[in-house]
PDB file of C-alpha atoms and ligand atoms in Angstrom:
ATOM      1  CA  UNK A   1       8.003  -6.599   3.979  1.00  0.00           C
ATOM      2  CA  UNK A   2       9.383  -7.845   1.728  1.00  0.00           C
ATOM      3  CA  UNK A   3       6.637 -10.338  -0.105  1.00  0.00           C
ATOM      4  CA  UNK A   4      10.096 -12.329  -1.936  1.00  0.00           C
ATOM      5  CA  UNK A   5      12.276 -13.144   1.424  1.00  0.00           C
ATOM      6  CA  UNK A   6       8.686 -14.146   3.729  1.00  0.00           C
ATOM      7  CA  UNK A   7       8.619 -16.797   0.931  1.00  0.00           C
ATOM      8  CA  UNK A   8      12.284 -17.933   1.750  1.00  0.00           C
ATOM      9  CA  UNK A   9      11.769 -17.909   5.430  1.00  0.00           C
ATOM     10  CA  UNK A  10       8.634 -20.198   4.577  1.00  0.00           C
ATOM     11  CA  UNK A  11      10.178 -22.109   2.579  1.00  0.00           C
ATOM     12  CA  UNK A  12      13.409 -22.450   5.255  1.00  0.00           C
ATOM     13  CA  UNK A  13      11.283 -23.435   7.551  1.00  0.00           C
ATOM     14  CA  UNK A  14       9.033 -26.111   5.076  1.00  0.00           C
ATOM     15  CA  UNK A  15      12.497 -27.133   4.077  1.00  0.00           C
ATOM     16  CA  UNK A  16      13.929 -27.951   7.229  1.00  0.00           C
ATOM     17  CA  UNK A  17      10.758 -29.796   8.795  1.00  0.00           C
ATOM     18  CA  UNK A  18      11.602 -32.723   6.135  1.00  0.00           C
ATOM     19  CA  UNK A  19      14.369 -32.413   6.861  1.00  0.00           C
ATOM     20  CA  UNK A  20      13.223 -33.534  10.811  1.00  0.00           C
ATOM     21  CA  UNK A  21      10.448 -35.946   9.497  1.00  0.00           C
ATOM     22  CA  UNK A  22      12.716 -37.541   7.706  1.00  0.00           C
ATOM     23  CA  UNK A  23      15.124 -38.356  11.050  1.00  0.00           C
ATOM     24  CA  UNK A  24      12.656 -39.828  13.375  1.00  0.00           C
ATOM     25  CA  UNK A  25      11.129 -42.724  11.995  1.00  0.00           C
ATOM     26  CA  UNK A  26      11.151 -45.329  15.173  1.00  0.00           C
ATOM     27  CA  UNK A  27       7.894 -45.613  17.211  1.00  0.00           C
ATOM     28  CA  UNK A  28       9.971 -45.648  20.646  1.00  0.00           C
ATOM     29  CA  UNK A  29       8.761 -42.701  22.929  1.00  0.00           C
ATOM     30  CA  UNK A  30      12.079 -40.988  23.716  1.00  0.00           C
ATOM     31  CA  UNK A  31      11.679 -40.474  19.479  1.00  0.00           C
ATOM     32  CA  UNK A  32       8.273 -39.428  20.205  1.00  0.00           C
ATOM     33  CA  UNK A  33       9.062 -36.951  22.983  1.00  0.00           C
ATOM     34  CA  UNK A  34      12.347 -35.800  20.356  1.00  0.00           C
ATOM     35  CA  UNK A  35      10.194 -34.959  17.496  1.00  0.00           C
ATOM     36  CA  UNK A  36       6.940 -33.745  19.751  1.00  0.00           C
ATOM     37  CA  UNK A  37      10.243 -31.470  21.059  1.00  0.00           C
ATOM     38  CA  UNK A  38      11.154 -30.168  17.209  1.00  0.00           C
ATOM     39  CA  UNK A  39       7.710 -29.325  15.545  1.00  0.00           C
ATOM     40  CA  UNK A  40       6.691 -25.647  15.512  1.00  0.00           C
ATOM     41  CA  UNK A  41       9.896 -23.646  16.179  1.00  0.00           C
ATOM     42  CA  UNK A  42      10.055 -21.037  13.256  1.00  0.00           C
ATOM     43  CA  UNK A  43      14.008 -22.276  12.668  1.00  0.00           C
ATOM     44  CA  UNK A  44      15.322 -18.571  12.795  1.00  0.00           C
ATOM     45  CA  UNK A  45      19.183 -20.469  13.339  1.00  0.00           C
ATOM     46  CA  UNK A  46      18.599 -22.747  10.262  1.00  0.00           C
ATOM     47  CA  UNK A  47      17.975 -20.256   8.169  1.00  0.00           C
ATOM     48  CA  UNK A  48      20.709 -18.129   9.344  1.00  0.00           C
ATOM     49  CA  UNK A  49      22.456 -21.329   8.674  1.00  0.00           C
ATOM     50  CA  UNK A  50      21.196 -21.772   5.503  1.00  0.00           C
ATOM     51  CA  UNK A  51      21.321 -17.738   4.037  1.00  0.00           C
ATOM     52  CA  UNK A  52      24.799 -17.106   4.986  1.00  0.00           C
ATOM     53  CA  UNK A  53      26.333 -19.950   3.502  1.00  0.00           C
ATOM     54  CA  UNK A  54      24.083 -18.244   0.600  1.00  0.00           C
ATOM     55  CA  UNK A  55      25.686 -15.496   0.602  1.00  0.00           C
ATOM     56  CA  UNK A  56      28.424 -17.945  -1.499  1.00  0.00           C
ATOM     57  CA  UNK A  57      26.581 -20.618  -3.103  1.00  0.00           C
ATOM     58  CA  UNK A  58      23.392 -21.410  -5.342  1.00  0.00           C
ATOM     59  CA  UNK A  59      22.811 -24.618  -4.189  1.00  0.00           C
ATOM     60  CA  UNK A  60      22.749 -25.974  -0.871  1.00  0.00           C
ATOM     61  CA  UNK A  61      23.806 -29.444  -0.748  1.00  0.00           C
ATOM     62  CA  UNK A  62      22.737 -31.558   1.729  1.00  0.00           C
ATOM     63  CA  UNK A  63      25.431 -31.578   4.400  1.00  0.00           C
ATOM     64  CA  UNK A  64      24.084 -27.494   4.555  1.00  0.00           C
ATOM     65  CA  UNK A  65      20.497 -29.191   5.381  1.00  0.00           C
ATOM     66  CA  UNK A  66      21.910 -31.551   7.934  1.00  0.00           C
ATOM     67  CA  UNK A  67      24.332 -29.183   9.813  1.00  0.00           C
ATOM     68  CA  UNK A  68      20.696 -26.418   9.574  1.00  0.00           C
ATOM     69  CA  UNK A  69      18.998 -29.365  10.869  1.00  0.00           C
ATOM     70  CA  UNK A  70      21.786 -30.220  14.380  1.00  0.00           C
ATOM     71  CA  UNK A  71      21.318 -26.674  14.739  1.00  0.00           C
ATOM     72  CA  UNK A  72      17.701 -27.139  15.620  1.00  0.00           C
ATOM     73  CA  UNK A  73      18.131 -30.285  17.491  1.00  0.00           C
ATOM     74  CA  UNK A  74      20.059 -27.897  19.756  1.00  0.00           C
ATOM     75  CA  UNK A  75      17.540 -24.975  19.806  1.00  0.00           C
ATOM     76  CA  UNK A  76      15.138 -27.567  20.525  1.00  0.00           C
ATOM     77  CA  UNK A  77      17.272 -29.348  23.944  1.00  0.00           C
ATOM     78  CA  UNK A  78      17.956 -25.950  24.825  1.00  0.00           C
ATOM     79  CA  UNK A  79      14.276 -24.900  25.053  1.00  0.00           C
ATOM     80  CA  UNK A  80      13.257 -28.911  26.880  1.00  0.00           C
ATOM     81  CA  UNK A  81      16.090 -28.492  29.447  1.00  0.00           C
ATOM     82  CA  UNK A  82      15.180 -24.729  29.717  1.00  0.00           C
ATOM     83  CA  UNK A  83      11.396 -25.497  30.696  1.00  0.00           C
ATOM     84  CA  UNK A  84      12.105 -28.200  33.215  1.00  0.00           C
ATOM     85  CA  UNK A  85      10.442 -27.501  36.899  1.00  0.00           C
ATOM     86  CA  UNK A  86      14.306 -26.650  38.314  1.00  0.00           C
ATOM     87  CA  UNK A  87      15.681 -23.974  35.496  1.00  0.00           C
ATOM     88  CA  UNK A  88      12.185 -21.460  34.045  1.00  0.00           C
ATOM     89  CA  UNK A  89       9.658 -24.044  35.428  1.00  0.00           C
ATOM     90  CA  UNK A  90       7.231 -23.773  31.905  1.00  0.00           C
ATOM     91  CA  UNK A  91       4.447 -25.981  31.581  1.00  0.00           C
ATOM     92  CA  UNK A  92       3.895 -24.343  27.818  1.00  0.00           C
ATOM     93  CA  UNK A  93       6.049 -23.840  24.919  1.00  0.00           C
ATOM     94  CA  UNK A  94       5.752 -23.074  21.406  1.00  0.00           C
ATOM     95  CA  UNK A  95       1.763 -23.599  21.843  1.00  0.00           C
ATOM     96  CA  UNK A  96       0.990 -26.577  23.188  1.00  0.00           C
ATOM     97  CA  UNK A  97       2.404 -28.216  26.610  1.00  0.00           C
ATOM     98  CA  UNK A  98       6.464 -28.560  27.055  1.00  0.00           C
ATOM     99  CA  UNK A  99       8.105 -32.110  26.794  1.00  0.00           C
ATOM    100  CA  UNK A 100       8.205 -32.949  30.986  1.00  0.00           C
ATOM    101  CA  UNK A 101       4.768 -31.510  31.610  1.00  0.00           C
ATOM    102  CA  UNK A 102       3.271 -34.082  27.989  1.00  0.00           C
ATOM    103  CA  UNK A 103       5.972 -36.400  28.745  1.00  0.00           C
ATOM    104  CA  UNK A 104       6.962 -36.495  32.778  1.00  0.00           C
ATOM    105  CA  UNK A 105      10.588 -34.735  33.652  1.00  0.00           C
ATOM    106  CA  UNK A 106      12.458 -38.177  33.018  1.00  0.00           C
ATOM    107  CA  UNK A 107      11.814 -37.587  29.813  1.00  0.00           C
ATOM    108  CA  UNK A 108      12.358 -34.234  29.878  1.00  0.00           C
ATOM    109  CA  UNK A 109      16.106 -34.680  30.731  1.00  0.00           C
ATOM    110  CA  UNK A 110      16.373 -37.058  28.111  1.00  0.00           C
ATOM    111  CA  UNK A 111      15.006 -35.163  25.576  1.00  0.00           C
ATOM    112  CA  UNK A 112      17.919 -32.772  25.091  1.00  0.00           C
ATOM    113  CA  UNK A 113      20.346 -35.241  26.503  1.00  0.00           C
ATOM    114  CA  UNK A 114      19.232 -37.606  23.389  1.00  0.00           C
ATOM    115  CA  UNK A 115      19.077 -34.221  20.996  1.00  0.00           C
ATOM    116  CA  UNK A 116      22.779 -32.166  22.108  1.00  0.00           C
ATOM    117  CA  UNK A 117      24.159 -36.354  21.598  1.00  0.00           C
ATOM    118  CA  UNK A 118      22.747 -36.530  17.764  1.00  0.00           C
ATOM    119  CA  UNK A 119      23.531 -32.701  17.074  1.00  0.00           C
ATOM    120  CA  UNK A 120      26.671 -33.507  17.849  1.00  0.00           C
ATOM    121  CA  UNK A 121      26.971 -37.550  15.420  1.00  0.00           C
ATOM    122  CA  UNK A 122      25.306 -35.370  12.983  1.00  0.00           C
ATOM    123  CA  UNK A 123      27.663 -32.511  12.754  1.00  0.00           C
ATOM    124  CA  UNK A 124      29.932 -35.416  12.795  1.00  0.00           C
ATOM    125  CA  UNK A 125      29.300 -36.980  10.099  1.00  0.00           C
ATOM    126  CA  UNK A 126      29.026 -33.736   8.284  1.00  0.00           C
ATOM    127  CA  UNK A 127      32.382 -33.758   9.118  1.00  0.00           C
ATOM    128  CA  UNK A 128      33.493 -36.828   8.095  1.00  0.00           C
ATOM    129  CA  UNK A 129      31.405 -37.008   4.447  1.00  0.00           C
ATOM    130  CA  UNK A 130      32.847 -32.805   3.894  1.00  0.00           C
ATOM    131  CA  UNK A 131      36.421 -31.741   6.115  1.00  0.00           C
ATOM    132  CA  UNK A 132      35.662 -27.843   5.563  1.00  0.00           C
ATOM    133  CA  UNK A 133      32.244 -28.172   8.130  1.00  0.00           C
ATOM    134  CA  UNK A 134      34.824 -29.458  10.909  1.00  0.00           C
ATOM    135  CA  UNK A 135      36.089 -25.963  12.782  1.00  0.00           C
ATOM    136  CA  UNK A 136      32.119 -25.184  11.892  1.00  0.00           C
ATOM    137  CA  UNK A 137      31.173 -27.855  14.260  1.00  0.00           C
ATOM    138  CA  UNK A 138      33.455 -27.140  17.099  1.00  0.00           C
ATOM    139  CA  UNK A 139      32.635 -23.097  16.542  1.00  0.00           C
ATOM    140  CA  UNK A 140      28.524 -24.763  17.113  1.00  0.00           C
ATOM    141  CA  UNK A 141      29.533 -26.139  19.474  1.00  0.00           C
ATOM    142  CA  UNK A 142      31.620 -23.824  21.010  1.00  0.00           C
ATOM    143  CA  UNK A 143      29.406 -20.883  21.155  1.00  0.00           C
ATOM    144  CA  UNK A 144      26.292 -23.122  22.415  1.00  0.00           C
ATOM    145  CA  UNK A 145      28.355 -24.415  25.501  1.00  0.00           C
ATOM    146  CA  UNK A 146      30.927 -23.844  28.062  1.00  0.00           C
ATOM    147  CA  UNK A 147      31.201 -19.798  27.501  1.00  0.00           C
ATOM    148  CA  UNK A 148      28.783 -19.628  25.753  1.00  0.00           C
ATOM    149  CA  UNK A 149      24.894 -20.234  25.609  1.00  0.00           C
ATOM    150  CA  UNK A 150      25.145 -22.224  28.960  1.00  0.00           C
ATOM    151  CA  UNK A 151      27.494 -19.851  30.575  1.00  0.00           C
ATOM    152  CA  UNK A 152      23.944 -17.105  29.669  1.00  0.00           C
ATOM    153  CA  UNK A 153      21.504 -19.329  31.281  1.00  0.00           C
ATOM    154  CA  UNK A 154      24.097 -19.974  34.415  1.00  0.00           C
ATOM    155  CA  UNK A 155      24.059 -15.944  34.445  1.00  0.00           C
ATOM    156  CA  UNK A 156      20.306 -15.648  34.176  1.00  0.00           C
ATOM    157  CA  UNK A 157      19.750 -17.929  36.921  1.00  0.00           C
ATOM    158  CA  UNK A 158      21.689 -16.869  39.438  1.00  0.00           C
ATOM    159  CA  UNK A 159      21.255 -12.498  38.844  1.00  0.00           C
ATOM    160  CA  UNK A 160      20.569 -10.635  41.414  1.00  0.00           C
ATOM    161  CA  UNK A 161      17.191  -8.543  41.522  1.00  0.00           C
ATOM    162  CA  UNK A 162      19.590  -5.248  40.795  1.00  0.00           C
ATOM    163  CA  UNK A 163      20.673  -6.121  37.656  1.00  0.00           C
ATOM    164  CA  UNK A 164      22.434  -2.978  35.421  1.00  0.00           C
ATOM    165  CA  UNK A 165      22.284  -1.875  30.692  1.00  0.00           C
ATOM    166  CA  UNK A 166      25.747  -3.853  31.138  1.00  0.00           C
ATOM    167  CA  UNK A 167      24.294  -7.067  33.025  1.00  0.00           C
ATOM    168  CA  UNK A 168      21.384  -7.560  30.799  1.00  0.00           C
ATOM    169  CA  UNK A 169      23.589  -7.325  27.726  1.00  0.00           C
ATOM    170  CA  UNK A 170      26.602  -9.758  28.595  1.00  0.00           C
ATOM    171  CA  UNK A 171      23.029 -12.221  29.015  1.00  0.00           C
ATOM    172  CA  UNK A 172      21.518 -11.275  26.172  1.00  0.00           C
ATOM    173  CA  UNK A 173      25.014 -11.884  24.322  1.00  0.00           C
ATOM    174  CA  UNK A 174      25.400 -15.069  25.871  1.00  0.00           C
ATOM    175  CA  UNK A 175      22.484 -16.854  25.860  1.00  0.00           C
ATOM    176  CA  UNK A 176      21.214 -15.372  22.441  1.00  0.00           C
ATOM    177  CA  UNK A 177      23.370 -14.102  20.035  1.00  0.00           C
ATOM    178  CA  UNK A 178      26.429 -16.347  21.521  1.00  0.00           C
ATOM    179  CA  UNK A 179      23.477 -19.194  19.149  1.00  0.00           C
ATOM    180  CA  UNK A 180      22.865 -16.831  16.227  1.00  0.00           C
ATOM    181  CA  UNK A 181      26.824 -16.317  16.056  1.00  0.00           C
ATOM    182  CA  UNK A 182      27.170 -19.884  15.312  1.00  0.00           C
ATOM    183  CA  UNK A 183      24.892 -20.169  12.734  1.00  0.00           C
ATOM    184  CA  UNK A 184      26.228 -17.336  10.936  1.00  0.00           C
ATOM    185  CA  UNK A 185      29.925 -17.467  11.298  1.00  0.00           C
ATOM    186  CA  UNK A 186      29.927 -21.690  10.967  1.00  0.00           C
ATOM    187  CA  UNK A 187      28.596 -21.017   7.668  1.00  0.00           C
ATOM    188  CA  UNK A 188      31.162 -18.866   7.492  1.00  0.00           C
ATOM    189  CA  UNK A 189      33.533 -20.489   7.832  1.00  0.00           C
ATOM    190  CA  UNK A 190      32.469 -23.408   5.082  1.00  0.00           C
ATOM    191  CA  UNK A 191      32.474 -20.650   2.511  1.00  0.00           C
ATOM    192  CA  UNK A 192      36.507 -20.436   3.902  1.00  0.00           C
ATOM    193  CA  UNK A 193      35.407 -16.681   4.093  1.00  0.00           C
ATOM    194  CA  UNK A 194      38.676 -14.483   5.174  1.00  0.00           C
ATOM    195  CA  UNK A 195      39.219 -13.391   9.409  1.00  0.00           C
ATOM    196  CA  UNK A 196      37.658 -10.051   8.685  1.00  0.00           C
ATOM    197  CA  UNK A 197      34.037 -11.354   7.001  1.00  0.00           C
ATOM    198  CA  UNK A 198      34.104 -13.201   9.593  1.00  0.00           C
ATOM    199  CA  UNK A 199      34.846 -10.987  11.853  1.00  0.00           C
ATOM    200  CA  UNK A 200      31.215  -8.710  10.525  1.00  0.00           C
ATOM    201  CA  UNK A 201      29.295 -11.685  10.605  1.00  0.00           C
ATOM    202  CA  UNK A 202      29.834 -12.125  14.027  1.00  0.00           C
ATOM    203  CA  UNK A 203      29.497  -8.617  14.270  1.00  0.00           C
ATOM    204  CA  UNK A 204      25.937  -8.661  12.019  1.00  0.00           C
ATOM    205  CA  UNK A 205      25.061 -12.467  14.576  1.00  0.00           C
ATOM    206  CA  UNK A 206      25.748 -10.266  17.989  1.00  0.00           C
ATOM    207  CA  UNK A 207      23.244  -7.600  17.156  1.00  0.00           C
ATOM    208  CA  UNK A 208      20.730  -9.710  15.040  1.00  0.00           C
ATOM    209  CA  UNK A 209      20.457 -11.590  18.588  1.00  0.00           C
ATOM    210  CA  UNK A 210      20.957  -8.160  21.149  1.00  0.00           C
ATOM    211  CA  UNK A 211      17.330  -6.915  19.033  1.00  0.00           C
ATOM    212  CA  UNK A 212      16.199 -10.135  18.577  1.00  0.00           C
ATOM    213  CA  UNK A 213      15.789 -10.511  22.711  1.00  0.00           C
ATOM    214  CA  UNK A 214      14.840  -6.669  22.934  1.00  0.00           C
ATOM    215  CA  UNK A 215      12.034  -7.390  20.415  1.00  0.00           C
ATOM    216  CA  UNK A 216      10.844 -10.966  22.887  1.00  0.00           C
ATOM    217  CA  UNK A 217      11.055  -8.456  26.188  1.00  0.00           C
ATOM    218  CA  UNK A 218       8.635  -5.103  24.607  1.00  0.00           C
ATOM    219  CA  UNK A 219       6.210  -8.127  22.971  1.00  0.00           C
ATOM    220  CA  UNK A 220       5.773  -9.605  27.284  1.00  0.00           C
ATOM    221  CA  UNK A 221       3.328  -7.957  29.051  1.00  0.00           C
ATOM    222  CA  UNK A 222       3.806  -9.823  32.212  1.00  0.00           C
ATOM    223  CA  UNK A 223       7.605  -9.774  32.757  1.00  0.00           C
ATOM    224  CA  UNK A 224       7.017 -10.388  36.379  1.00  0.00           C
ATOM    225  CA  UNK A 225      10.600 -11.187  38.022  1.00  0.00           C
ATOM    226  CA  UNK A 226      12.119 -12.255  34.486  1.00  0.00           C
ATOM    227  CA  UNK A 227      15.547 -10.156  33.444  1.00  0.00           C
ATOM    228  CA  UNK A 228      13.391  -7.813  30.668  1.00  0.00           C
ATOM    229  CA  UNK A 229      14.366  -4.065  29.303  1.00  0.00           C
ATOM    230  CA  UNK A 230      10.622  -2.123  30.242  1.00  0.00           C
ATOM    231  CA  UNK A 231      12.649  -3.096  34.088  1.00  0.00           C
ATOM    232  CA  UNK A 232      15.810  -0.765  32.762  1.00  0.00           C
ATOM    233  CA  UNK A 233      13.478   1.492  29.900  1.00  0.00           C
ATOM    234  CA  UNK A 234      10.882   2.734  29.434  1.00  0.00           C
ATOM    235  CA  UNK A 235       9.012   1.449  26.186  1.00  0.00           C
ATOM    236  CA  UNK A 236       9.745   4.236  23.951  1.00  0.00           C
ATOM    237  CA  UNK A 237      13.669   4.073  24.753  1.00  0.00           C
ATOM    238  CA  UNK A 238      14.031   1.044  24.888  1.00  0.00           C
ATOM    239  CA  UNK A 239      12.382   1.095  21.058  1.00  0.00           C
ATOM    240  CA  UNK A 240      14.681   3.627  20.007  1.00  0.00           C
ATOM    241  CA  UNK A 241      17.837   1.411  21.037  1.00  0.00           C
ATOM    242  CA  UNK A 242      16.421  -1.356  18.283  1.00  0.00           C
ATOM    243  CA  UNK A 243      15.775   0.853  16.063  1.00  0.00           C
ATOM    244  CA  UNK A 244      20.130   2.023  16.973  1.00  0.00           C
ATOM    245  CA  UNK A 245      21.368  -1.706  16.948  1.00  0.00           C
ATOM    246  CA  UNK A 246      19.508  -2.610  13.838  1.00  0.00           C
ATOM    247  CA  UNK A 247      21.407   0.110  12.586  1.00  0.00           C
ATOM    248  CA  UNK A 248      24.440  -1.105  12.935  1.00  0.00           C
ATOM    249  CA  UNK A 249      24.125  -4.680  12.683  1.00  0.00           C
ATOM    250  CA  UNK A 250      22.854  -3.446   9.161  1.00  0.00           C
ATOM    251  CA  UNK A 251      26.347  -1.767   8.414  1.00  0.00           C
ATOM    252  CA  UNK A 252      27.694  -5.339   9.517  1.00  0.00           C
ATOM    253  CA  UNK A 253      25.461  -7.210   7.113  1.00  0.00           C
ATOM    254  CA  UNK A 254      26.026  -4.303   3.835  1.00  0.00           C
ATOM    255  CA  UNK A 255      29.532  -5.139   3.101  1.00  0.00           C
ATOM    256  CA  UNK A 256      28.819  -8.408   1.959  1.00  0.00           C
ATOM    257  CA  UNK A 257      27.175  -8.985  -2.072  1.00  0.00           C
ATOM    258  CA  UNK A 258      23.648 -10.463  -2.633  1.00  0.00           C
ATOM    259  CA  UNK A 259      22.759  -9.979   0.568  1.00  0.00           C
ATOM    260  CA  UNK A 260      19.363  -9.341   0.071  1.00  0.00           C
ATOM    261  CA  UNK A 261      18.110 -11.741   2.951  1.00  0.00           C
ATOM    262  CA  UNK A 262      20.105 -11.501   5.760  1.00  0.00           C
ATOM    263  CA  UNK A 263      18.868  -8.470   5.687  1.00  0.00           C
ATOM    264  CA  UNK A 264      15.631  -8.762   5.624  1.00  0.00           C
ATOM    265  CA  UNK A 265      16.494 -10.871   8.233  1.00  0.00           C
ATOM    266  CA  UNK A 266      17.257  -7.582  10.915  1.00  0.00           C
ATOM    267  CA  UNK A 267      13.716  -5.745  10.096  1.00  0.00           C
ATOM    268  CA  UNK A 268      11.863  -9.119  10.585  1.00  0.00           C
ATOM    269  CA  UNK A 269      12.808 -10.381  13.319  1.00  0.00           C
ATOM    270  CA  UNK A 270      13.190  -6.943  15.465  1.00  0.00           C
ATOM    271  CA  UNK A 271       9.820  -5.860  14.605  1.00  0.00           C
ATOM    272  CA  UNK A 272       7.578 -10.004  14.577  1.00  0.00           C
ATOM    273  CA  UNK A 273       4.654 -10.057  16.779  1.00  0.00           C
ATOM    274  CA  UNK A 274       5.491 -13.032  17.966  1.00  0.00           C
TER     275      UNK A 274
HETATM  276  C1  LIG B 301      19.236 -25.297  28.903  1.00  0.00           C
HETATM  277  C2  LIG B 301      21.234 -24.348  28.262  1.00  0.00           C
HETATM  278  C3  LIG B 301      20.333 -24.240  28.349  1.00  0.00           C
HETATM  279  C4  LIG B 301      20.072 -23.277  27.457  1.00  0.00           C
HETATM  280  C5  LIG B 301      18.769 -22.331  27.432  1.00  0.00           C
HETATM  281  C6  LIG B 301      17.987 -20.637  24.793  1.00  0.00           C
HETATM  282  C7  LIG B 301      17.306 -20.498  26.472  1.00  0.00           C
HETATM  283  C8  LIG B 301      19.292 -20.975  27.041  1.00  0.00           C
HETATM  284  C9  LIG B 301      17.049 -20.443  26.951  1.00  0.00           C
HETATM  285  C10 LIG B 301      15.331 -20.455  27.182  1.00  0.00           C
HETATM  286  C11 LIG B 301      14.587 -18.615  26.873  1.00  0.00           C
HETATM  287  C12 LIG B 301      14.935 -17.777  26.451  1.00  0.00           C
HETATM  288  C13 LIG B 301      13.368 -16.927  26.476  1.00  0.00           C
HETATM  289  C14 LIG B 301      16.392 -18.222  25.416  1.00  0.00           C
HETATM  290  C15 LIG B 301      16.276 -16.723  24.621  1.00  0.00           C
HETATM  291  C16 LIG B 301      16.681 -16.984  23.480  1.00  0.00           C
HETATM  292  C17 LIG B 301      14.407 -17.345  23.234  1.00  0.00           C
HETATM  293  C18 LIG B 301      13.862 -16.160  22.809  1.00  0.00           C
HETATM  294  C19 LIG B 301      14.647 -18.069  22.244  1.00  0.00           C
HETATM  295  C20 LIG B 301      13.518 -18.565  21.543  1.00  0.00           C
HETATM  296  O1  LIG B 301      13.956 -18.587  20.278  1.00  0.00           O
HETATM  297  P1  LIG B 301      12.617 -18.362  18.842  1.00  0.00           P
HETATM  298  O2  LIG B 301      11.814 -17.684  19.422  1.00  0.00           O
HETATM  299  O3  LIG B 301      12.431 -20.321  19.830  1.00  0.00           O
HETATM  300  O4  LIG B 301      13.594 -18.266  18.158  1.00  0.00           O
HETATM  301  P2  LIG B 301      11.504 -20.834  18.097  1.00  0.00           P
HETATM  302  O5  LIG B 301      10.419 -21.681  19.235  1.00  0.00           O
HETATM  303  O6  LIG B 301      11.349 -21.001  17.360  1.00  0.00           O
HETATM  304  O7  LIG B 301      12.373 -21.456  18.002  1.00  0.00           O
END
């Protein structure tokens, strides 16, 4: 494990944590619940955005940190709503009680709504400051919306018991990889990258998201009736497939100079133990 890159990952997490702490300064119950929901994330998606911006930038701007904050608000919203009784009905998230368990179901719904609302507001404010973020914002909201993460969630909630590998790929693509694509492509659009470069960033995020989700499955000892690759193949075959996906992921990002951190994330995320 490259210590320098691991350090950058942790630095990004600290910087995003500081943005979160600065953003919430009221003592209202809803802000308390929003802050609670945002604590303790790994900030993988914010890091993807920031590190893709760094492909063409040395210094990250205030607008980039705000955009990354909006990304993590959307991530928190999706987890808060996913944990609700009407969805996965989970009592624990990020090592503590889920938001609806801690604050009540009414506040759970409203916390998710408010996070998505604030994220959209931040994206619009950043785009007012600098219109080069406008198409990035549109792309992000599209990928976490109707034809992306939300569609993935619906496919997952309504799946049949006898799903196959193609179905699993479709769910993981929409539910997980589309958000990863949103982070890399949004940054690529702000960078002013060519269509070909944007395509490579989208492919990289596709394989990274798939690999991230497969590792999530491999870490799950007791997946019950949840979708999981281990219900379709044994551990060794799934691990071999993950290695192949990582190889394809690497070949997409190798096309860029300065790709060290994004290459590091492939191994780091697909070998994580948490
Ligand atoms: C409710 C619209 C809506 C969507 C929910 C993201 C999602 C879709 C559901 C969460 C459940 C889940 C297992 C999704 C797969 C993606 C995933 C592994 C999310 C967790 O991401 P991490 O590990 O979480 O990056 P942290 O806590 O670090 O932010």
